[in-house]
């Protein structure tokens, strides 16, 4: 059974940093494309991952580029999202997701679109105050 569990959320002031973790069981982190999605208050979950990592590299939404960094630890089977220079508009529930059909290698590519992902975590709340 594949399971994703996020941690590391919390409350921080604008300009601060947080690091989210996505602990994965049932699939190797380097055998899937992994994405971070967020759902802001009053809205549906975003259709595109704000950050994605696969064997072909990383990709970011323009809204978080140069502030957020996605990485993975193959030995620990964890994906991280380092969030710096946080803004109030970054407040959201952050979820990690896995696309187990693609790896970003072996002729496959990773995509940011939500319907490409088949396994989701429950999410972790991030609140940024001004």
mmCIF file of C-alpha atoms in Angstrom:
data_model
loop_
_atom_site.group_PDB
_atom_site.id
_atom_site.type_symbol
_atom_site.label_atom_id
_atom_site.label_comp_id
_atom_site.label_asym_id
_atom_site.label_seq_id
_atom_site.Cartn_x
_atom_site.Cartn_y
_atom_site.Cartn_z
ATOM 1 C CA UNK A 1 0.000 0.000 0.000
ATOM 2 C CA UNK A 2 1.354 3.396 -0.985
ATOM 3 C CA UNK A 3 1.132 6.136 1.596
ATOM 4 C CA UNK A 4 2.260 9.754 1.661
ATOM 5 C CA UNK A 5 2.446 11.734 4.884
ATOM 6 C CA UNK A 6 3.250 15.426 5.066
ATOM 7 C CA UNK A 7 4.772 17.172 8.047
ATOM 8 C CA UNK A 8 6.467 20.437 8.888
ATOM 9 C CA UNK A 9 3.606 22.841 8.470
ATOM 10 C CA UNK A 10 2.905 25.592 10.960
ATOM 11 C CA UNK A 11 2.637 29.312 11.485
ATOM 12 C CA UNK A 12 5.344 31.760 10.519
ATOM 13 C CA UNK A 13 5.682 35.474 9.947
ATOM 14 C CA UNK A 14 6.147 36.929 6.508
ATOM 15 C CA UNK A 15 9.733 36.604 5.373
ATOM 16 C CA UNK A 16 10.236 33.443 7.385
ATOM 17 C CA UNK A 17 10.962 29.901 6.289
ATOM 18 C CA UNK A 18 9.499 26.437 6.702
ATOM 19 C CA UNK A 19 10.530 23.040 5.434
ATOM 20 C CA UNK A 20 7.837 20.542 4.592
ATOM 21 C CA UNK A 21 8.511 16.833 4.435
ATOM 22 C CA UNK A 22 6.629 14.132 2.562
ATOM 23 C CA UNK A 23 7.429 10.692 3.921
ATOM 24 C CA UNK A 24 6.669 7.973 1.425
ATOM 25 C CA UNK A 25 5.971 4.296 1.945
ATOM 26 C CA UNK A 26 5.166 1.647 -0.613
ATOM 27 C CA UNK A 27 7.042 3.222 -3.518
ATOM 28 C CA UNK A 28 10.583 4.475 -3.936
ATOM 29 C CA UNK A 29 10.833 8.223 -4.261
ATOM 30 C CA UNK A 30 13.067 7.860 -7.303
ATOM 31 C CA UNK A 31 10.508 5.581 -8.967
ATOM 32 C CA UNK A 32 7.836 8.256 -9.251
ATOM 33 C CA UNK A 33 7.275 11.870 -10.114
ATOM 34 C CA UNK A 34 6.536 13.797 -6.943
ATOM 35 C CA UNK A 35 4.629 17.045 -6.736
ATOM 36 C CA UNK A 36 3.666 19.580 -4.121
ATOM 37 C CA UNK A 37 0.236 21.146 -4.460
ATOM 38 C CA UNK A 38 -1.538 23.729 -2.363
ATOM 39 C CA UNK A 39 -5.072 24.755 -1.605
ATOM 40 C CA UNK A 40 -5.550 28.338 -0.507
ATOM 41 C CA UNK A 41 -8.446 29.371 1.754
ATOM 42 C CA UNK A 42 -11.759 29.444 -0.055
ATOM 43 C CA UNK A 43 -10.376 27.826 -3.202
ATOM 44 C CA UNK A 44 -10.057 24.375 -4.662
ATOM 45 C CA UNK A 45 -6.709 22.682 -4.722
ATOM 46 C CA UNK A 46 -4.571 24.137 -7.472
ATOM 47 C CA UNK A 47 -4.557 22.231 -10.731
ATOM 48 C CA UNK A 48 -0.809 22.542 -11.154
ATOM 49 C CA UNK A 49 1.886 21.545 -8.722
ATOM 50 C CA UNK A 50 3.833 24.473 -7.342
ATOM 51 C CA UNK A 51 6.924 22.275 -7.287
ATOM 52 C CA UNK A 52 7.756 18.964 -8.875
ATOM 53 C CA UNK A 53 10.709 16.590 -8.811
ATOM 54 C CA UNK A 54 11.520 13.555 -10.878
ATOM 55 C CA UNK A 55 14.550 11.857 -12.359
ATOM 56 C CA UNK A 56 14.544 14.525 -15.069
ATOM 57 C CA UNK A 57 14.901 17.376 -12.584
ATOM 58 C CA UNK A 58 12.676 19.935 -10.921
ATOM 59 C CA UNK A 59 10.091 22.443 -12.049
ATOM 60 C CA UNK A 60 8.366 25.302 -10.252
ATOM 61 C CA UNK A 61 5.370 27.508 -10.588
ATOM 62 C CA UNK A 62 6.318 31.131 -11.241
ATOM 63 C CA UNK A 63 4.692 32.134 -7.949
ATOM 64 C CA UNK A 64 7.288 30.223 -5.925
ATOM 65 C CA UNK A 65 10.305 30.163 -8.213
ATOM 66 C CA UNK A 66 13.476 31.407 -6.510
ATOM 67 C CA UNK A 67 11.795 31.091 -3.077
ATOM 68 C CA UNK A 68 10.904 27.413 -2.814
ATOM 69 C CA UNK A 69 13.157 24.423 -3.402
ATOM 70 C CA UNK A 70 12.011 20.838 -3.833
ATOM 71 C CA UNK A 71 14.438 18.030 -3.117
ATOM 72 C CA UNK A 72 14.427 14.371 -2.216
ATOM 73 C CA UNK A 73 16.421 11.995 -0.076
ATOM 74 C CA UNK A 74 16.463 8.649 -1.807
ATOM 75 C CA UNK A 75 17.866 6.849 1.231
ATOM 76 C CA UNK A 76 15.167 8.184 3.570
ATOM 77 C CA UNK A 77 12.471 8.054 0.890
ATOM 78 C CA UNK A 78 11.389 11.593 1.661
ATOM 79 C CA UNK A 79 10.610 14.606 -0.496
ATOM 80 C CA UNK A 80 11.162 18.068 0.938
ATOM 81 C CA UNK A 81 9.839 21.510 0.126
ATOM 82 C CA UNK A 82 12.032 24.266 1.501
ATOM 83 C CA UNK A 83 10.034 27.465 1.583
ATOM 84 C CA UNK A 84 11.862 30.759 2.068
ATOM 85 C CA UNK A 85 10.752 34.373 1.978
ATOM 86 C CA UNK A 86 7.214 33.294 2.774
ATOM 87 C CA UNK A 87 4.356 35.646 2.009
ATOM 88 C CA UNK A 88 0.830 35.778 3.442
ATOM 89 C CA UNK A 89 -0.486 34.577 0.084
ATOM 90 C CA UNK A 90 1.497 31.370 0.558
ATOM 91 C CA UNK A 91 -0.899 30.412 3.362
ATOM 92 C CA UNK A 92 -2.524 27.159 2.286
ATOM 93 C CA UNK A 93 -2.862 23.465 2.868
ATOM 94 C CA UNK A 94 0.138 21.842 1.187
ATOM 95 C CA UNK A 95 -0.140 18.303 -0.118
ATOM 96 C CA UNK A 96 2.371 16.024 -1.735
ATOM 97 C CA UNK A 97 1.391 13.633 -4.474
ATOM 98 C CA UNK A 98 2.957 10.821 -6.453
ATOM 99 C CA UNK A 99 2.643 9.944 -10.128
ATOM 100 C CA UNK A 100 3.688 6.316 -10.032
ATOM 101 C CA UNK A 101 3.358 5.801 -13.772
ATOM 102 C CA UNK A 102 6.261 8.115 -14.570
ATOM 103 C CA UNK A 103 9.734 8.651 -13.224
ATOM 104 C CA UNK A 104 11.219 11.361 -15.422
ATOM 105 C CA UNK A 105 13.528 8.774 -16.939
ATOM 106 C CA UNK A 106 13.202 5.584 -19.010
ATOM 107 C CA UNK A 107 11.353 7.538 -21.657
ATOM 108 C CA UNK A 108 8.852 9.159 -19.297
ATOM 109 C CA UNK A 109 8.462 12.785 -18.273
ATOM 110 C CA UNK A 110 7.038 14.361 -15.159
ATOM 111 C CA UNK A 111 4.169 16.812 -15.370
ATOM 112 C CA UNK A 112 2.706 19.324 -12.947
ATOM 113 C CA UNK A 113 -0.946 18.783 -13.777
ATOM 114 C CA UNK A 114 -2.951 17.310 -10.909
ATOM 115 C CA UNK A 115 -4.711 14.560 -12.868
ATOM 116 C CA UNK A 116 -1.367 12.947 -13.608
ATOM 117 C CA UNK A 117 -0.969 12.074 -9.921
ATOM 118 C CA UNK A 118 -2.578 8.983 -8.461
ATOM 119 C CA UNK A 119 -1.622 9.055 -4.789
ATOM 120 C CA UNK A 120 -2.080 11.944 -2.381
ATOM 121 C CA UNK A 121 -1.220 12.819 1.179
ATOM 122 C CA UNK A 122 -3.632 14.416 3.613
ATOM 123 C CA UNK A 123 -1.920 17.772 3.627
ATOM 124 C CA UNK A 124 -0.320 20.084 6.148
ATOM 125 C CA UNK A 125 -1.383 23.623 6.999
ATOM 126 C CA UNK A 126 0.940 26.553 6.449
ATOM 127 C CA UNK A 127 -0.088 29.955 7.770
ATOM 128 C CA UNK A 128 1.946 33.073 7.048
ATOM 129 C CA UNK A 129 1.083 36.216 8.957
ATOM 130 C CA UNK A 130 1.949 39.739 7.883
#
